[in-house]
């Protein structure tokens, strides 16, 4: 496949960034959830 | 219990499976383009991220409008608006980066001050500014009101970005799918993979927005609870001081 480096870079940067944001979000959510009582979480 | 629910878990798993299909199809099943060759495989991430970024900013505007009109649910709508803009900014950044890499292969340059590229960059910077303004106010209600007005103005840039290739002479190609003459210029499997990409990125967007708006809610509660505790501590301290004198 021609230009594989550019093509792979596009995919890795995109999916990697979304993955990192998802991880950061879940980590922060776990951290905050432990400090906030359940009555303030309408989704529970 | 965190910000996850059964719904977000189902959305997350479907997003992962759909993304896996898109990767397989984009790299191994779809043909190379007659003119652009293999570089067309960047399209399956570039176009969906651009469309979902537009969608994110439209949702930000709609939620902002609702937060201004429906006063009793201002904060709920505002959190959706903020979360949608955060994810939209990430997707728009990915659009710019993947577009730049694709441009290097097809145009021979990473960047040109071309109408489409310039208006897209302007849209990106506008929403970075929107997110910055959201961080200025500590009071959530004031934050909601101020940022809603900006979101309603910023969304007006989207038609300008989308139609920039028609309005001005642009290096960027015209739309292959969402074009003005309604003619779809893509092979069947390529089109199916592109739409699968749109579905995958939409699911990722929904998952992220659901989690991030709940995260903002937790953050707001923590701030208010922390503030209440500080006030109570100061009052107790003051009362103790008065009693001592």
PDB file of C-alpha atoms in Angstrom:
ATOM      1  CA  UNK A   1       0.000   0.000   0.000  1.00  0.00           C
ATOM      2  CA  UNK A   2       1.364   3.414  -1.009  1.00  0.00           C
ATOM      3  CA  UNK A   3       1.664   6.241   1.554  1.00  0.00           C
ATOM      4  CA  UNK A   4       0.928   3.831   4.409  1.00  0.00           C
ATOM      5  CA  UNK A   5       2.704   6.054   6.961  1.00  0.00           C
ATOM      6  CA  UNK A   6       0.375   9.023   6.326  1.00  0.00           C
ATOM      7  CA  UNK A   7      -2.713   6.813   6.241  1.00  0.00           C
ATOM      8  CA  UNK A   8      -1.809   5.001   9.475  1.00  0.00           C
ATOM      9  CA  UNK A   9      -0.895   8.289  11.167  1.00  0.00           C
ATOM     10  CA  UNK A  10      -4.371   9.684  10.358  1.00  0.00           C
ATOM     11  CA  UNK A  11      -6.131   6.676  11.834  1.00  0.00           C
ATOM     12  CA  UNK A  12      -3.885   6.328  14.886  1.00  0.00           C
ATOM     13  CA  UNK A  13      -4.042  10.036  15.774  1.00  0.00           C
ATOM     14  CA  UNK A  14      -7.845  10.104  15.415  1.00  0.00           C
ATOM     15  CA  UNK A  15      -8.739   6.878  17.223  1.00  0.00           C
ATOM     16  CA  UNK A  16      -5.916   7.401  19.750  1.00  0.00           C
ATOM     17  CA  UNK A  17      -7.117  10.896  20.708  1.00  0.00           C
ATOM     18  CA  UNK A  18     -10.695   9.743  21.138  1.00  0.00           C
ATOM     19  CA  UNK A  19      -9.466   6.793  23.211  1.00  0.00           C
ATOM     20  CA  UNK A  20      -7.359   9.069  25.422  1.00  0.00           C
ATOM     21  CA  UNK A  21     -10.309  11.450  25.974  1.00  0.00           C
ATOM     22  CA  UNK A  22     -12.526   8.470  26.872  1.00  0.00           C
ATOM     23  CA  UNK A  23      -9.934   7.191  29.369  1.00  0.00           C
ATOM     24  CA  UNK A  24      -9.395  10.604  30.972  1.00  0.00           C
ATOM     25  CA  UNK A  25     -13.185  11.049  31.235  1.00  0.00           C
ATOM     26  CA  UNK A  26     -13.734   7.671  32.909  1.00  0.00           C
ATOM     27  CA  UNK A  27     -10.834   8.213  35.347  1.00  0.00           C
ATOM     28  CA  UNK A  28     -12.041  11.683  36.347  1.00  0.00           C
ATOM     29  CA  UNK A  29     -15.608  10.370  36.679  1.00  0.00           C
ATOM     30  CA  UNK A  30     -14.412   7.631  39.068  1.00  0.00           C
ATOM     31  CA  UNK A  31     -12.472  10.172  41.095  1.00  0.00           C
ATOM     32  CA  UNK A  32     -15.380  12.647  41.391  1.00  0.00           C
ATOM     33  CA  UNK A  33     -18.011   9.950  41.913  1.00  0.00           C
ATOM     34  CA  UNK A  34     -16.317   8.790  45.063  1.00  0.00           C
ATOM     35  CA  UNK A  35     -16.572  12.313  46.523  1.00  0.00           C
ATOM     36  CA  UNK A  36     -20.152  13.143  45.466  1.00  0.00           C
ATOM     37  CA  UNK A  37     -23.118  11.433  47.201  1.00  0.00           C
ATOM     38  CA  UNK A  38     -25.438   9.270  45.065  1.00  0.00           C
ATOM     39  CA  UNK A  39     -28.442  11.587  45.547  1.00  0.00           C
ATOM     40  CA  UNK A  40     -26.697  14.085  43.259  1.00  0.00           C
ATOM     41  CA  UNK A  41     -26.461  11.507  40.418  1.00  0.00           C
ATOM     42  CA  UNK A  42     -29.848  11.401  38.671  1.00  0.00           C
ATOM     43  CA  UNK A  43     -28.591   8.755  36.185  1.00  0.00           C
ATOM     44  CA  UNK A  44     -28.025   6.196  38.961  1.00  0.00           C
TER      45      UNK A  44
ATOM     46  CA  UNK B   1     -21.203   4.274  40.919  1.00  0.00           C
ATOM     47  CA  UNK B   2     -19.560   6.434  38.185  1.00  0.00           C
ATOM     48  CA  UNK B   3     -21.021   8.194  35.124  1.00  0.00           C
ATOM     49  CA  UNK B   4     -21.626   4.926  33.272  1.00  0.00           C
ATOM     50  CA  UNK B   5     -24.996   3.207  32.884  1.00  0.00           C
ATOM     51  CA  UNK B   6     -26.261   0.167  30.968  1.00  0.00           C
ATOM     52  CA  UNK B   7     -27.080   2.480  28.027  1.00  0.00           C
ATOM     53  CA  UNK B   8     -23.574   3.959  27.819  1.00  0.00           C
ATOM     54  CA  UNK B   9     -22.051   0.465  28.034  1.00  0.00           C
ATOM     55  CA  UNK B  10     -24.203  -0.779  25.134  1.00  0.00           C
ATOM     56  CA  UNK B  11     -23.381   2.346  23.074  1.00  0.00           C
ATOM     57  CA  UNK B  12     -19.686   1.905  23.862  1.00  0.00           C
ATOM     58  CA  UNK B  13     -19.584  -1.719  22.736  1.00  0.00           C
ATOM     59  CA  UNK B  14     -21.520  -1.035  19.525  1.00  0.00           C
ATOM     60  CA  UNK B  15     -19.112   1.859  18.805  1.00  0.00           C
ATOM     61  CA  UNK B  16     -16.089  -0.428  19.256  1.00  0.00           C
ATOM     62  CA  UNK B  17     -17.552  -3.138  16.996  1.00  0.00           C
ATOM     63  CA  UNK B  18     -18.581  -0.650  14.293  1.00  0.00           C
ATOM     64  CA  UNK B  19     -15.144   0.976  14.395  1.00  0.00           C
ATOM     65  CA  UNK B  20     -13.491  -2.449  14.002  1.00  0.00           C
ATOM     66  CA  UNK B  21     -15.616  -3.088  10.897  1.00  0.00           C
ATOM     67  CA  UNK B  22     -14.721   0.343   9.453  1.00  0.00           C
ATOM     68  CA  UNK B  23     -10.985  -0.287   9.983  1.00  0.00           C
ATOM     69  CA  UNK B  24     -11.166  -3.701   8.262  1.00  0.00           C
ATOM     70  CA  UNK B  25     -13.233  -2.368   5.377  1.00  0.00           C
ATOM     71  CA  UNK B  26     -11.191   0.826   4.923  1.00  0.00           C
ATOM     72  CA  UNK B  27      -7.834  -0.979   4.842  1.00  0.00           C
ATOM     73  CA  UNK B  28      -8.623  -4.377   3.289  1.00  0.00           C
ATOM     74  CA  UNK B  29     -11.952  -4.364   1.447  1.00  0.00           C
ATOM     75  CA  UNK B  30     -12.443  -1.007  -0.261  1.00  0.00           C
ATOM     76  CA  UNK B  31     -10.531  -0.286  -3.464  1.00  0.00           C
ATOM     77  CA  UNK B  32      -7.963   2.476  -3.940  1.00  0.00           C
ATOM     78  CA  UNK B  33      -9.270   5.571  -5.715  1.00  0.00           C
ATOM     79  CA  UNK B  34      -8.582   5.910  -9.458  1.00  0.00           C
ATOM     80  CA  UNK B  35      -7.042   9.376  -9.057  1.00  0.00           C
ATOM     81  CA  UNK B  36      -5.988   9.626  -5.397  1.00  0.00           C
ATOM     82  CA  UNK B  37      -4.831   6.027  -4.934  1.00  0.00           C
ATOM     83  CA  UNK B  38      -4.561   4.654  -1.380  1.00  0.00           C
ATOM     84  CA  UNK B  39      -4.634   8.110   0.206  1.00  0.00           C
ATOM     85  CA  UNK B  40      -8.441   7.963  -0.134  1.00  0.00           C
ATOM     86  CA  UNK B  41      -8.405   5.657   2.931  1.00  0.00           C
ATOM     87  CA  UNK B  42      -7.925   8.801   5.035  1.00  0.00           C
ATOM     88  CA  UNK B  43     -11.406   9.882   3.885  1.00  0.00           C
ATOM     89  CA  UNK B  44     -13.042   7.278   6.184  1.00  0.00           C
ATOM     90  CA  UNK B  45     -11.831   9.194   9.248  1.00  0.00           C
ATOM     91  CA  UNK B  46     -11.580  12.722   7.831  1.00  0.00           C
ATOM     92  CA  UNK B  47     -15.161  13.066   6.556  1.00  0.00           C
ATOM     93  CA  UNK B  48     -16.973  11.479   9.571  1.00  0.00           C
ATOM     94  CA  UNK B  49     -14.988  13.575  12.078  1.00  0.00           C
ATOM     95  CA  UNK B  50     -15.889  16.724  10.108  1.00  0.00           C
ATOM     96  CA  UNK B  51     -19.599  15.848   9.945  1.00  0.00           C
ATOM     97  CA  UNK B  52     -19.770  14.892  13.622  1.00  0.00           C
ATOM     98  CA  UNK B  53     -17.977  18.110  14.586  1.00  0.00           C
ATOM     99  CA  UNK B  54     -20.694  20.057  12.698  1.00  0.00           C
ATOM    100  CA  UNK B  55     -23.347  17.959  14.449  1.00  0.00           C
ATOM    101  CA  UNK B  56     -21.703  18.606  17.827  1.00  0.00           C
ATOM    102  CA  UNK B  57     -21.747  22.371  17.308  1.00  0.00           C
ATOM    103  CA  UNK B  58     -25.383  22.303  16.154  1.00  0.00           C
ATOM    104  CA  UNK B  59     -26.301  20.310  19.297  1.00  0.00           C
ATOM    105  CA  UNK B  60     -24.385  22.870  21.373  1.00  0.00           C
ATOM    106  CA  UNK B  61     -26.472  25.649  19.808  1.00  0.00           C
ATOM    107  CA  UNK B  62     -29.795  23.818  20.250  1.00  0.00           C
ATOM    108  CA  UNK B  63     -29.029  22.898  23.876  1.00  0.00           C
ATOM    109  CA  UNK B  64     -27.894  26.479  24.513  1.00  0.00           C
ATOM    110  CA  UNK B  65     -31.155  27.831  23.065  1.00  0.00           C
ATOM    111  CA  UNK B  66     -33.109  25.431  25.297  1.00  0.00           C
ATOM    112  CA  UNK B  67     -31.070  26.484  28.330  1.00  0.00           C
ATOM    113  CA  UNK B  68     -32.075  30.108  27.714  1.00  0.00           C
ATOM    114  CA  UNK B  69     -35.760  29.325  27.118  1.00  0.00           C
ATOM    115  CA  UNK B  70     -36.408  26.578  29.679  1.00  0.00           C
ATOM    116  CA  UNK B  71     -35.186  28.325  32.798  1.00  0.00           C
ATOM    117  CA  UNK B  72     -35.999  25.465  35.220  1.00  0.00           C
ATOM    118  CA  UNK B  73     -33.632  23.128  33.310  1.00  0.00           C
ATOM    119  CA  UNK B  74     -30.941  25.669  32.407  1.00  0.00           C
ATOM    120  CA  UNK B  75     -28.017  23.735  33.909  1.00  0.00           C
ATOM    121  CA  UNK B  76     -28.959  20.372  32.382  1.00  0.00           C
ATOM    122  CA  UNK B  77     -29.077  21.811  28.863  1.00  0.00           C
ATOM    123  CA  UNK B  78     -25.952  23.880  29.494  1.00  0.00           C
ATOM    124  CA  UNK B  79     -23.970  20.787  30.490  1.00  0.00           C
ATOM    125  CA  UNK B  80     -25.043  19.022  27.299  1.00  0.00           C
ATOM    126  CA  UNK B  81     -24.009  22.119  25.305  1.00  0.00           C
ATOM    127  CA  UNK B  82     -20.590  22.235  26.961  1.00  0.00           C
ATOM    128  CA  UNK B  83     -19.935  18.498  26.624  1.00  0.00           C
ATOM    129  CA  UNK B  84     -20.980  18.535  22.975  1.00  0.00           C
ATOM    130  CA  UNK B  85     -18.653  21.467  22.238  1.00  0.00           C
ATOM    131  CA  UNK B  86     -15.723  19.737  23.983  1.00  0.00           C
ATOM    132  CA  UNK B  87     -16.125  16.611  21.870  1.00  0.00           C
ATOM    133  CA  UNK B  88     -16.807  18.727  18.766  1.00  0.00           C
ATOM    134  CA  UNK B  89     -13.530  20.613  19.243  1.00  0.00           C
ATOM    135  CA  UNK B  90     -11.625  17.317  19.460  1.00  0.00           C
ATOM    136  CA  UNK B  91     -13.318  16.031  16.292  1.00  0.00           C
ATOM    137  CA  UNK B  92     -12.639  19.302  14.479  1.00  0.00           C
ATOM    138  CA  UNK B  93      -8.962  19.112  15.489  1.00  0.00           C
ATOM    139  CA  UNK B  94      -8.871  15.578  14.051  1.00  0.00           C
ATOM    140  CA  UNK B  95     -10.481  16.877  10.851  1.00  0.00           C
ATOM    141  CA  UNK B  96      -7.756  19.512  10.516  1.00  0.00           C
ATOM    142  CA  UNK B  97      -4.921  17.058  11.240  1.00  0.00           C
ATOM    143  CA  UNK B  98      -6.160  14.266   8.963  1.00  0.00           C
ATOM    144  CA  UNK B  99      -6.998  16.832   6.272  1.00  0.00           C
ATOM    145  CA  UNK B 100      -3.491  18.196   6.528  1.00  0.00           C
ATOM    146  CA  UNK B 101      -1.973  14.715   6.100  1.00  0.00           C
ATOM    147  CA  UNK B 102      -4.293  13.983   3.177  1.00  0.00           C
ATOM    148  CA  UNK B 103      -3.450  17.374   1.669  1.00  0.00           C
ATOM    149  CA  UNK B 104       0.269  16.573   1.800  1.00  0.00           C
ATOM    150  CA  UNK B 105      -0.388  13.466  -0.306  1.00  0.00           C
ATOM    151  CA  UNK B 106      -2.801  14.977  -2.843  1.00  0.00           C
ATOM    152  CA  UNK B 107      -1.789  18.651  -3.026  1.00  0.00           C
ATOM    153  CA  UNK B 108       1.857  18.317  -1.988  1.00  0.00           C
ATOM    154  CA  UNK B 109       1.433  20.608   1.022  1.00  0.00           C
ATOM    155  CA  UNK B 110       0.236  20.264   4.620  1.00  0.00           C
ATOM    156  CA  UNK B 111      -1.480  23.652   4.668  1.00  0.00           C
ATOM    157  CA  UNK B 112      -2.826  26.321   2.314  1.00  0.00           C
ATOM    158  CA  UNK B 113      -4.755  29.459   3.256  1.00  0.00           C
ATOM    159  CA  UNK B 114      -7.601  28.174   1.132  1.00  0.00           C
ATOM    160  CA  UNK B 115     -11.269  29.153   1.887  1.00  0.00           C
ATOM    161  CA  UNK B 116     -12.304  25.705   3.241  1.00  0.00           C
ATOM    162  CA  UNK B 117      -9.188  25.232   5.353  1.00  0.00           C
ATOM    163  CA  UNK B 118      -9.212  28.791   6.673  1.00  0.00           C
ATOM    164  CA  UNK B 119     -12.921  28.816   7.581  1.00  0.00           C
ATOM    165  CA  UNK B 120     -12.541  25.401   9.276  1.00  0.00           C
ATOM    166  CA  UNK B 121      -9.606  26.692  11.325  1.00  0.00           C
ATOM    167  CA  UNK B 122     -11.664  29.778  12.223  1.00  0.00           C
ATOM    168  CA  UNK B 123     -14.557  27.551  13.367  1.00  0.00           C
ATOM    169  CA  UNK B 124     -12.147  25.489  15.485  1.00  0.00           C
ATOM    170  CA  UNK B 125     -10.631  28.577  17.127  1.00  0.00           C
ATOM    171  CA  UNK B 126     -14.129  29.995  17.798  1.00  0.00           C
ATOM    172  CA  UNK B 127     -15.136  26.878  19.756  1.00  0.00           C
ATOM    173  CA  UNK B 128     -11.820  26.781  21.629  1.00  0.00           C
ATOM    174  CA  UNK B 129     -12.729  30.345  22.679  1.00  0.00           C
ATOM    175  CA  UNK B 130     -16.215  29.171  23.646  1.00  0.00           C
ATOM    176  CA  UNK B 131     -14.708  26.491  25.903  1.00  0.00           C
ATOM    177  CA  UNK B 132     -12.316  29.029  27.413  1.00  0.00           C
ATOM    178  CA  UNK B 133     -15.219  31.360  28.242  1.00  0.00           C
ATOM    179  CA  UNK B 134     -17.070  28.494  29.922  1.00  0.00           C
ATOM    180  CA  UNK B 135     -14.176  28.235  32.367  1.00  0.00           C
ATOM    181  CA  UNK B 136     -14.246  31.926  33.338  1.00  0.00           C
ATOM    182  CA  UNK B 137     -17.452  31.834  35.435  1.00  0.00           C
ATOM    183  CA  UNK B 138     -17.527  29.850  38.644  1.00  0.00           C
ATOM    184  CA  UNK B 139     -21.287  30.328  39.001  1.00  0.00           C
ATOM    185  CA  UNK B 140     -22.928  27.639  36.772  1.00  0.00           C
ATOM    186  CA  UNK B 141     -26.058  29.716  35.995  1.00  0.00           C
ATOM    187  CA  UNK B 142     -24.047  32.732  34.845  1.00  0.00           C
ATOM    188  CA  UNK B 143     -21.762  30.423  32.854  1.00  0.00           C
ATOM    189  CA  UNK B 144     -24.826  28.905  31.154  1.00  0.00           C
ATOM    190  CA  UNK B 145     -26.290  32.260  30.129  1.00  0.00           C
ATOM    191  CA  UNK B 146     -23.061  33.761  28.834  1.00  0.00           C
ATOM    192  CA  UNK B 147     -21.901  30.721  26.874  1.00  0.00           C
ATOM    193  CA  UNK B 148     -25.375  30.133  25.373  1.00  0.00           C
ATOM    194  CA  UNK B 149     -25.261  33.490  23.589  1.00  0.00           C
ATOM    195  CA  UNK B 150     -21.810  32.720  22.154  1.00  0.00           C
ATOM    196  CA  UNK B 151     -22.892  29.233  21.022  1.00  0.00           C
ATOM    197  CA  UNK B 152     -25.908  30.653  19.185  1.00  0.00           C
ATOM    198  CA  UNK B 153     -23.670  33.086  17.298  1.00  0.00           C
ATOM    199  CA  UNK B 154     -20.830  30.610  16.626  1.00  0.00           C
ATOM    200  CA  UNK B 155     -23.076  28.037  14.949  1.00  0.00           C
ATOM    201  CA  UNK B 156     -23.719  30.515  12.108  1.00  0.00           C
ATOM    202  CA  UNK B 157     -20.194  29.789  10.853  1.00  0.00           C
ATOM    203  CA  UNK B 158     -21.044  26.196   9.878  1.00  0.00           C
ATOM    204  CA  UNK B 159     -22.896  26.987   6.595  1.00  0.00           C
ATOM    205  CA  UNK B 160     -20.011  29.283   5.692  1.00  0.00           C
ATOM    206  CA  UNK B 161     -17.507  26.431   6.177  1.00  0.00           C
ATOM    207  CA  UNK B 162     -19.619  23.850   4.336  1.00  0.00           C
ATOM    208  CA  UNK B 163     -20.388  26.028   1.329  1.00  0.00           C
ATOM    209  CA  UNK B 164     -16.968  27.718   1.182  1.00  0.00           C
ATOM    210  CA  UNK B 165     -15.940  25.340  -1.632  1.00  0.00           C
ATOM    211  CA  UNK B 166     -18.914  26.514  -3.706  1.00  0.00           C
ATOM    212  CA  UNK B 167     -18.782  30.200  -2.789  1.00  0.00           C
ATOM    213  CA  UNK B 168     -15.064  30.701  -3.475  1.00  0.00           C
ATOM    214  CA  UNK B 169     -12.389  29.138  -5.709  1.00  0.00           C
ATOM    215  CA  UNK B 170     -10.979  26.434  -3.446  1.00  0.00           C
ATOM    216  CA  UNK B 171      -8.177  23.893  -3.585  1.00  0.00           C
ATOM    217  CA  UNK B 172     -10.382  21.599  -1.509  1.00  0.00           C
ATOM    218  CA  UNK B 173     -12.651  19.351  -3.581  1.00  0.00           C
ATOM    219  CA  UNK B 174     -16.407  19.859  -3.558  1.00  0.00           C
ATOM    220  CA  UNK B 175     -18.499  17.496  -1.426  1.00  0.00           C
ATOM    221  CA  UNK B 176     -18.762  13.963  -2.869  1.00  0.00           C
ATOM    222  CA  UNK B 177     -21.877  13.053  -0.899  1.00  0.00           C
ATOM    223  CA  UNK B 178     -23.583  16.116   0.579  1.00  0.00           C
ATOM    224  CA  UNK B 179     -23.305  18.191  -2.609  1.00  0.00           C
ATOM    225  CA  UNK B 180     -25.780  20.659  -4.063  1.00  0.00           C
ATOM    226  CA  UNK B 181     -26.716  18.556  -7.161  1.00  0.00           C
ATOM    227  CA  UNK B 182     -27.553  15.440  -5.087  1.00  0.00           C
ATOM    228  CA  UNK B 183     -25.203  13.243  -7.150  1.00  0.00           C
ATOM    229  CA  UNK B 184     -23.228  10.743  -4.999  1.00  0.00           C
ATOM    230  CA  UNK B 185     -19.761  10.275  -6.516  1.00  0.00           C
ATOM    231  CA  UNK B 186     -18.617   7.176  -4.620  1.00  0.00           C
ATOM    232  CA  UNK B 187     -18.411   3.427  -5.263  1.00  0.00           C
ATOM    233  CA  UNK B 188     -20.996   1.315  -3.320  1.00  0.00           C
ATOM    234  CA  UNK B 189     -18.640  -0.283  -0.772  1.00  0.00           C
ATOM    235  CA  UNK B 190     -16.724   2.972  -0.309  1.00  0.00           C
ATOM    236  CA  UNK B 191     -20.002   4.763   0.410  1.00  0.00           C
ATOM    237  CA  UNK B 192     -21.126   2.010   2.814  1.00  0.00           C
ATOM    238  CA  UNK B 193     -17.778   2.169   4.666  1.00  0.00           C
ATOM    239  CA  UNK B 194     -18.027   5.951   4.849  1.00  0.00           C
ATOM    240  CA  UNK B 195     -21.517   5.748   6.359  1.00  0.00           C
ATOM    241  CA  UNK B 196     -20.354   3.007   8.750  1.00  0.00           C
ATOM    242  CA  UNK B 197     -17.650   5.466   9.807  1.00  0.00           C
ATOM    243  CA  UNK B 198     -20.287   8.133  10.387  1.00  0.00           C
ATOM    244  CA  UNK B 199     -22.282   5.675  12.542  1.00  0.00           C
ATOM    245  CA  UNK B 200     -19.157   4.655  14.516  1.00  0.00           C
ATOM    246  CA  UNK B 201     -18.077   8.250  15.184  1.00  0.00           C
ATOM    247  CA  UNK B 202     -21.657   9.258  16.060  1.00  0.00           C
ATOM    248  CA  UNK B 203     -21.783   6.494  18.681  1.00  0.00           C
ATOM    249  CA  UNK B 204     -18.401   7.582  20.074  1.00  0.00           C
ATOM    250  CA  UNK B 205     -19.699  11.157  20.194  1.00  0.00           C
ATOM    251  CA  UNK B 206     -22.899  10.151  22.044  1.00  0.00           C
ATOM    252  CA  UNK B 207     -20.908   8.037  24.530  1.00  0.00           C
ATOM    253  CA  UNK B 208     -18.466  10.856  25.226  1.00  0.00           C
ATOM    254  CA  UNK B 209     -21.169  13.528  25.562  1.00  0.00           C
ATOM    255  CA  UNK B 210     -23.215  11.401  27.986  1.00  0.00           C
ATOM    256  CA  UNK B 211     -20.191  10.807  30.191  1.00  0.00           C
ATOM    257  CA  UNK B 212     -18.821  14.336  29.997  1.00  0.00           C
ATOM    258  CA  UNK B 213     -22.111  16.098  30.783  1.00  0.00           C
ATOM    259  CA  UNK B 214     -22.454  13.875  33.869  1.00  0.00           C
ATOM    260  CA  UNK B 215     -18.864  14.690  34.743  1.00  0.00           C
ATOM    261  CA  UNK B 216     -19.678  18.422  34.590  1.00  0.00           C
ATOM    262  CA  UNK B 217     -22.707  17.788  36.836  1.00  0.00           C
ATOM    263  CA  UNK B 218     -20.475  16.021  39.382  1.00  0.00           C
ATOM    264  CA  UNK B 219     -17.912  18.796  39.151  1.00  0.00           C
ATOM    265  CA  UNK B 220     -20.597  21.479  39.734  1.00  0.00           C
ATOM    266  CA  UNK B 221     -22.000  19.566  42.723  1.00  0.00           C
ATOM    267  CA  UNK B 222     -18.548  19.096  44.204  1.00  0.00           C
ATOM    268  CA  UNK B 223     -17.836  22.807  43.844  1.00  0.00           C
ATOM    269  CA  UNK B 224     -21.147  23.786  45.499  1.00  0.00           C
ATOM    270  CA  UNK B 225     -20.750  21.189  48.279  1.00  0.00           C
ATOM    271  CA  UNK B 226     -17.169  22.378  48.843  1.00  0.00           C
ATOM    272  CA  UNK B 227     -18.308  26.003  48.934  1.00  0.00           C
ATOM    273  CA  UNK B 228     -21.109  25.192  51.415  1.00  0.00           C
ATOM    274  CA  UNK B 229     -18.630  23.345  53.640  1.00  0.00           C
ATOM    275  CA  UNK B 230     -16.196  26.312  53.542  1.00  0.00           C
ATOM    276  CA  UNK B 231     -18.982  28.764  54.424  1.00  0.00           C
ATOM    277  CA  UNK B 232     -20.128  26.514  57.296  1.00  0.00           C
ATOM    278  CA  UNK B 233     -16.538  26.240  58.546  1.00  0.00           C
ATOM    279  CA  UNK B 234     -16.064  30.039  58.414  1.00  0.00           C
ATOM    280  CA  UNK B 235     -19.378  30.582  60.253  1.00  0.00           C
ATOM    281  CA  UNK B 236     -18.391  28.093  62.948  1.00  0.00           C
ATOM    282  CA  UNK B 237     -14.997  29.768  63.238  1.00  0.00           C
ATOM    283  CA  UNK B 238     -16.606  33.201  63.474  1.00  0.00           C
ATOM    284  CA  UNK B 239     -19.169  31.996  66.044  1.00  0.00           C
ATOM    285  CA  UNK B 240     -16.340  30.476  68.105  1.00  0.00           C
ATOM    286  CA  UNK B 241     -14.418  33.750  67.897  1.00  0.00           C
ATOM    287  CA  UNK B 242     -17.427  35.808  69.035  1.00  0.00           C
ATOM    288  CA  UNK B 243     -18.092  33.429  71.946  1.00  0.00           C
ATOM    289  CA  UNK B 244     -14.431  33.639  73.031  1.00  0.00           C
ATOM    290  CA  UNK B 245     -14.471  37.457  73.120  1.00  0.00           C
TER     291      UNK B 245
END
